Short mmCIF file of N, CA, C and O in Angstrom, two decimals:
data_model
loop_
_atom_site.label_atom_id
_atom_site.label_comp_id
_atom_site.label_asym_id
_atom_site.label_seq_id
_atom_site.Cartn_x
_atom_site.Cartn_y
_atom_site.Cartn_z
N UNK A 1 -4.23 -14.80 -26.12
CA UNK A 1 -3.79 -14.56 -24.67
C UNK A 1 -4.58 -13.15 -24.61
O UNK A 1 -4.37 -12.17 -25.04
N UNK A 2 -5.60 -13.17 -23.37
CA UNK A 2 -6.04 -11.67 -23.09
C UNK A 2 -5.15 -11.17 -22.01
O UNK A 2 -4.30 -11.74 -21.33
N UNK A 3 -5.39 -9.93 -21.71
CA UNK A 3 -4.73 -9.36 -20.79
C UNK A 3 -4.86 -9.85 -19.32
O UNK A 3 -3.81 -9.52 -18.44
N UNK A 4 -5.76 -10.41 -18.89
CA UNK A 4 -5.98 -10.91 -17.57
C UNK A 4 -4.82 -12.09 -17.22
O UNK A 4 -4.88 -12.60 -16.39
N UNK A 5 -4.72 -12.79 -18.38
CA UNK A 5 -3.64 -14.10 -18.28
C UNK A 5 -2.30 -13.62 -18.24
O UNK A 5 -1.50 -14.27 -17.84
N UNK A 6 -1.80 -12.17 -18.78
CA UNK A 6 -0.56 -11.91 -18.43
C UNK A 6 -0.14 -11.18 -17.29
O UNK A 6 -0.56 -10.45 -16.75
N UNK A 7 0.92 -11.85 -16.58
CA UNK A 7 1.33 -11.67 -15.37
C UNK A 7 1.76 -10.25 -15.15
O UNK A 7 1.77 -9.65 -14.26
N UNK A 8 2.49 -9.69 -16.36
CA UNK A 8 2.83 -8.47 -16.21
C UNK A 8 2.07 -7.17 -16.93
O UNK A 8 2.51 -6.27 -16.95
N UNK A 9 0.74 -7.49 -16.91
CA UNK A 9 -0.34 -6.59 -17.41
C UNK A 9 -0.22 -5.35 -16.20
O UNK A 9 -0.48 -5.46 -15.17
N UNK A 10 0.32 -4.28 -16.66
CA UNK A 10 0.23 -3.08 -15.87
C UNK A 10 -1.12 -2.56 -15.43
O UNK A 10 -1.28 -1.99 -14.41
N UNK A 11 -2.14 -3.06 -15.72
CA UNK A 11 -3.44 -2.49 -15.28
C UNK A 11 -4.08 -3.54 -14.46
O UNK A 11 -4.48 -3.19 -13.32
N UNK A 12 -4.14 -4.83 -14.70
CA UNK A 12 -4.63 -5.98 -14.03
C UNK A 12 -3.82 -6.80 -13.08
O UNK A 12 -4.19 -7.00 -11.83
N UNK A 13 -2.98 -6.86 -13.36
CA UNK A 13 -1.75 -7.58 -12.48
C UNK A 13 -0.39 -7.07 -12.62
O UNK A 13 0.71 -7.87 -13.03
N UNK A 14 -0.05 -6.11 -12.22
CA UNK A 14 1.16 -5.48 -12.29
C UNK A 14 2.30 -6.22 -11.38
O UNK A 14 2.05 -6.42 -10.14
N UNK A 15 3.36 -6.52 -11.91
CA UNK A 15 4.55 -7.08 -11.15
C UNK A 15 4.60 -6.91 -9.82
O UNK A 15 4.85 -7.63 -8.69
N UNK A 16 4.65 -5.72 -9.50
CA UNK A 16 5.23 -4.79 -8.08
C UNK A 16 4.24 -5.05 -7.27
O UNK A 16 4.24 -4.85 -6.13
N UNK A 17 3.10 -5.42 -7.87
CA UNK A 17 1.69 -5.81 -6.90
C UNK A 17 1.34 -7.26 -6.63
O UNK A 17 0.40 -7.71 -6.01
N UNK A 18 2.12 -8.05 -7.22
CA UNK A 18 1.60 -9.48 -7.37
C UNK A 18 2.99 -10.33 -7.25
O UNK A 18 2.88 -11.67 -7.29
N UNK A 19 3.91 -10.17 -6.69
CA UNK A 19 5.00 -10.97 -6.63
C UNK A 19 5.33 -11.86 -5.54
O UNK A 19 6.03 -12.77 -5.39
N UNK A 20 4.82 -11.71 -4.42
CA UNK A 20 5.19 -12.36 -3.11
C UNK A 20 4.19 -13.48 -3.07
O UNK A 20 2.95 -13.64 -2.48
N UNK A 21 4.67 -14.73 -3.69
CA UNK A 21 4.06 -16.03 -3.68
C UNK A 21 2.57 -16.04 -4.38
O UNK A 21 1.74 -16.74 -3.93
N UNK A 22 2.62 -15.20 -5.20
CA UNK A 22 1.22 -14.98 -5.89
C UNK A 22 0.17 -14.15 -5.11
O UNK A 22 -0.86 -14.07 -5.78
N UNK A 23 0.28 -13.68 -4.11
CA UNK A 23 -0.62 -12.95 -3.23
C UNK A 23 -0.67 -11.64 -3.94
O UNK A 23 0.45 -10.89 -4.13
N UNK A 24 -1.68 -10.86 -4.10
CA UNK A 24 -1.87 -9.45 -4.67
C UNK A 24 -1.91 -8.43 -3.45
O UNK A 24 -2.39 -8.71 -2.45
N UNK A 25 -1.35 -7.53 -3.60
CA UNK A 25 -1.36 -6.38 -2.76
C UNK A 25 -2.78 -6.16 -2.32
O UNK A 25 -3.07 -5.84 -0.96
N UNK A 26 -3.71 -6.00 -3.26
CA UNK A 26 -4.92 -5.52 -2.97
C UNK A 26 -5.78 -6.31 -1.90
O UNK A 26 -6.72 -6.11 -1.04
N UNK A 27 -5.34 -7.80 -2.00
CA UNK A 27 -6.02 -8.70 -1.02
C UNK A 27 -5.69 -8.61 0.38
O UNK A 27 -6.17 -8.61 1.15
N UNK A 28 -4.02 -8.02 0.49
CA UNK A 28 -3.56 -7.94 1.88
C UNK A 28 -4.17 -6.61 2.40
O UNK A 28 -4.59 -6.45 3.74
N UNK A 29 -4.08 -5.70 1.53
CA UNK A 29 -4.50 -4.05 1.99
C UNK A 29 -6.38 -4.55 2.38
O UNK A 29 -6.64 -3.89 3.39
N UNK A 30 -7.07 -5.08 1.71
CA UNK A 30 -8.35 -5.36 1.99
C UNK A 30 -8.44 -5.91 3.44
O UNK A 30 -9.43 -5.58 4.18
N UNK A 31 -7.68 -7.07 3.70
CA UNK A 31 -7.98 -7.71 5.16
C UNK A 31 -7.29 -6.64 6.05
O UNK A 31 -8.06 -6.49 6.91
N UNK A 32 -6.15 -5.83 5.96
CA UNK A 32 -5.60 -5.00 6.86
C UNK A 32 -6.63 -4.10 7.12
O UNK A 32 -6.70 -3.19 8.31
N UNK A 33 -7.44 -3.39 6.02
CA UNK A 33 -8.47 -2.40 6.11
C UNK A 33 -9.65 -2.62 6.62
O UNK A 33 -10.52 -1.95 6.99
N UNK A 34 -9.93 -3.87 6.84
CA UNK A 34 -11.32 -4.43 7.41
C UNK A 34 -11.83 -3.87 8.53
O UNK A 34 -11.09 -3.67 9.49
N UNK A 35 -12.99 -2.96 8.50
CA UNK A 35 -13.34 -2.27 9.59
C UNK A 35 -13.05 -1.01 9.51
O UNK A 35 -13.58 -0.32 10.41
N UNK A 36 -12.24 -0.52 8.75
CA UNK A 36 -11.81 0.75 8.81
C UNK A 36 -12.58 1.40 8.00
O UNK A 36 -12.89 1.00 6.50
N UNK A 37 -12.81 2.79 8.00
CA UNK A 37 -13.66 3.56 6.94
C UNK A 37 -12.78 4.91 6.53
O UNK A 37 -12.23 5.36 7.46
N UNK A 38 -13.25 5.47 5.53
CA UNK A 38 -12.87 6.87 5.47
C UNK A 38 -11.29 7.06 5.15
O UNK A 38 -10.57 6.22 4.85
N UNK A 39 -10.82 8.16 5.92
CA UNK A 39 -9.15 8.53 5.90
C UNK A 39 -8.65 7.34 6.49
O UNK A 39 -7.30 7.05 5.92
N UNK A 40 -8.93 6.68 7.43
CA UNK A 40 -8.17 5.69 8.48
C UNK A 40 -8.06 4.56 7.41
O UNK A 40 -6.90 4.05 7.21
N UNK A 41 -9.03 3.92 6.66
CA UNK A 41 -8.94 2.84 5.63
C UNK A 41 -7.98 3.13 4.47
O UNK A 41 -7.21 2.46 4.18
N UNK A 42 -8.21 4.28 4.11
CA UNK A 42 -7.32 4.79 2.69
C UNK A 42 -5.81 4.80 3.20
O UNK A 42 -4.93 4.36 2.67
N UNK A 43 -5.47 5.55 4.54
CA UNK A 43 -4.15 5.57 4.75
C UNK A 43 -3.39 4.33 5.17
O UNK A 43 -2.28 4.15 4.84
N UNK A 44 -4.38 3.25 5.62
CA UNK A 44 -3.61 2.17 6.00
C UNK A 44 -3.44 1.49 4.65
O UNK A 44 -2.30 0.66 4.49
N UNK A 45 -4.42 1.43 3.62
CA UNK A 45 -4.21 0.87 2.41
C UNK A 45 -3.17 1.33 1.53
O UNK A 45 -2.38 0.38 1.13
N UNK A 46 -2.90 2.59 1.82
CA UNK A 46 -1.89 3.26 0.90
C UNK A 46 -0.59 2.77 1.47
O UNK A 46 0.41 2.74 0.99
N UNK A 47 -0.38 2.83 2.99
CA UNK A 47 0.93 2.44 3.72
C UNK A 47 1.31 1.04 3.14
O UNK A 47 2.41 0.71 2.98
N UNK A 48 0.17 0.20 3.26
CA UNK A 48 0.59 -1.22 2.94
C UNK A 48 1.02 -1.25 1.31
O UNK A 48 1.80 -1.95 1.13
N UNK A 49 0.37 -0.62 0.57
CA UNK A 49 0.59 -0.59 -0.84
C UNK A 49 2.02 -0.12 -1.19
O UNK A 49 2.92 -0.80 -1.73
N UNK A 50 2.77 0.90 -0.47
CA UNK A 50 4.03 1.30 -0.50
C UNK A 50 5.06 0.30 0.03
O UNK A 50 6.00 -0.03 -0.31
N UNK A 51 4.46 -0.39 1.22
CA UNK A 51 5.47 -1.14 1.76
C UNK A 51 5.53 -2.58 1.03
O UNK A 51 6.79 -2.91 0.72
N UNK A 52 4.85 -2.94 0.48
CA UNK A 52 4.43 -4.05 -0.63
C UNK A 52 5.34 -4.13 -1.52
O UNK A 52 6.01 -4.95 -2.05
N UNK A 53 5.33 -2.92 -2.26
CA UNK A 53 5.85 -2.69 -3.74
C UNK A 53 7.50 -2.22 -3.53
O UNK A 53 8.05 -2.31 -4.60
N UNK A 54 7.76 -1.63 -2.57
CA UNK A 54 9.20 -1.10 -2.28
C UNK A 54 10.14 -1.64 -2.91
O UNK A 54 11.26 -1.11 -3.60
N UNK A 55 10.52 -3.11 -2.48
CA UNK A 55 11.49 -3.68 -3.06
C UNK A 55 11.45 -3.60 -4.67
O UNK A 55 12.62 -4.15 -5.26
N UNK A 56 10.45 -3.86 -5.36
CA UNK A 56 10.33 -3.87 -6.73
C UNK A 56 9.90 -2.73 -7.60
O UNK A 56 9.87 -2.70 -8.92
N UNK A 57 9.77 -1.61 -6.81
CA UNK A 57 9.50 -0.25 -7.77
C UNK A 57 10.23 1.02 -7.26
O UNK A 57 11.28 1.13 -8.06
N UNK A 58 9.95 1.35 -6.15
CA UNK A 58 10.61 2.72 -6.11
C UNK A 58 11.54 2.69 -4.60
O UNK A 58 12.16 3.84 -4.25
N UNK A 59 11.79 1.80 -4.01
CA UNK A 59 12.80 1.51 -3.00
C UNK A 59 12.33 2.29 -1.86
O UNK A 59 11.30 2.52 -1.41
N UNK A 60 13.71 3.26 -1.71
CA UNK A 60 13.69 3.98 -0.62
C UNK A 60 12.29 5.29 -0.51
O UNK A 60 11.75 5.39 0.39
N UNK A 61 12.25 5.59 -1.79
CA UNK A 61 10.84 6.71 -2.21
C UNK A 61 9.55 5.82 -1.57
O UNK A 61 8.84 6.59 -0.78
N UNK A 62 9.50 4.73 -1.88
CA UNK A 62 8.19 4.19 -1.37
C UNK A 62 8.00 3.99 0.18
O UNK A 62 7.14 3.91 0.79
N UNK A 63 9.20 3.45 0.76
CA UNK A 63 9.35 3.61 2.13
C UNK A 63 9.07 4.98 2.75
O UNK A 63 8.37 5.00 3.89
N UNK A 64 9.40 5.83 2.27
CA UNK A 64 9.21 7.24 2.66
C UNK A 64 7.78 7.48 2.63
O UNK A 64 7.17 8.21 3.64
N UNK A 65 7.16 7.15 1.51
CA UNK A 65 5.73 7.33 1.30
C UNK A 65 5.08 6.61 2.41
O UNK A 65 3.97 6.94 2.86
N UNK A 66 5.19 5.31 2.66
CA UNK A 66 4.61 4.53 3.74
C UNK A 66 4.61 5.22 5.01
O UNK A 66 3.64 5.29 5.84
N UNK A 67 5.77 5.72 5.28
CA UNK A 67 6.23 6.30 6.65
C UNK A 67 5.33 7.59 6.62
O UNK A 67 4.51 8.07 7.86
N UNK A 68 5.04 8.52 5.76
CA UNK A 68 4.30 9.79 5.74
C UNK A 68 2.87 9.40 5.91
O UNK A 68 2.08 9.97 6.74
N UNK A 69 2.27 8.35 5.21
CA UNK A 69 0.89 7.82 5.27
C UNK A 69 0.76 7.42 6.79
O UNK A 69 -0.36 7.72 7.43
N UNK A 70 1.54 6.72 7.61
CA UNK A 70 1.52 6.28 8.81
C UNK A 70 1.68 7.49 9.75
O UNK A 70 1.02 7.41 10.63
N UNK A 71 2.39 8.67 9.55
CA UNK A 71 2.30 9.72 10.32
C UNK A 71 1.18 10.50 10.18
O UNK A 71 0.58 11.01 11.21
N UNK A 72 0.43 10.50 8.88
CA UNK A 72 -0.92 11.19 8.83
C UNK A 72 -1.86 10.45 9.60
O UNK A 72 -2.59 10.99 10.24
N UNK A 73 -1.85 9.12 9.51
CA UNK A 73 -2.95 8.40 10.17
C UNK A 73 -2.63 8.50 11.81
O UNK A 73 -3.75 8.72 12.52
N UNK A 74 -1.64 8.53 12.45
CA UNK A 74 -1.24 8.69 13.73
C UNK A 74 -1.75 10.04 14.02
O UNK A 74 -2.40 10.08 15.19
N UNK A 75 -1.29 11.05 13.51
CA UNK A 75 -2.03 12.19 13.73
C UNK A 75 -3.30 12.27 13.61
O UNK A 75 -4.15 13.20 14.46
N UNK A 76 -4.06 11.93 12.82
CA UNK A 76 -5.56 11.59 12.51
C UNK A 76 -6.14 11.03 13.86
O UNK A 76 -7.14 11.58 14.36
N UNK A 77 -5.61 9.95 14.19
CA UNK A 77 -5.94 9.17 15.29
C UNK A 77 -5.45 9.80 16.66
O UNK A 77 -6.65 9.91 17.54
N UNK A 78 -4.44 10.37 16.96
CA UNK A 78 -4.20 10.59 18.04
C UNK A 78 -3.62 12.23 18.39
O UNK A 78 -3.05 12.38 19.61
N UNK A 79 -3.78 12.76 17.40
CA UNK A 79 -3.09 14.27 17.28
C UNK A 79 -1.76 14.38 17.12
O UNK A 79 -0.93 13.39 17.02
N UNK A 80 -1.36 15.53 16.90
CA UNK A 80 -0.09 15.75 16.33
C UNK A 80 0.91 15.59 17.44
O UNK A 80 0.58 15.92 18.71
N UNK A 81 1.94 15.12 17.28
CA UNK A 81 3.17 14.86 18.23
C UNK A 81 3.44 16.01 19.16
O UNK A 81 3.61 15.90 20.48
N UNK A 82 3.43 17.27 18.63
CA UNK A 82 3.86 18.61 19.15
C UNK A 82 2.97 19.04 20.04
O UNK A 82 2.83 20.04 20.67
N UNK A 83 1.51 18.34 19.90
CA UNK A 83 0.40 18.87 20.64
C UNK A 83 0.29 18.15 22.05
O UNK A 83 -0.59 18.69 23.11
N UNK A 84 1.12 17.45 22.42
CA UNK A 84 1.22 16.51 23.69
C UNK A 84 2.20 17.03 24.64
O UNK A 84 3.00 17.85 24.55
#
C-alpha cells in the first residue's frame, strides 16, 4: 500500500482534513477563496481550515484561531473597529 491510499496519511490525507463525508478541506477552501487574492484569500483559507478541523484536532483553540483570521480579514477590508 502506498501512502496515497492510507486515509490516515498525515501528509496527503490527514484525518482532521478529510472526515466530512470524504470531502477534503482543501477543496472547500479552494471554492470559498475563488476570486480572492493575496492576504484576503489566505485569511479566508485559514479560517476555513480552522473551522473545518476544530472538532477533530484542537477544539476551542482552532475556533479562536478562525475568529482571529476573520478579525484580521475584517480589519484589512473595512478598517479597524476603533477607527469608526
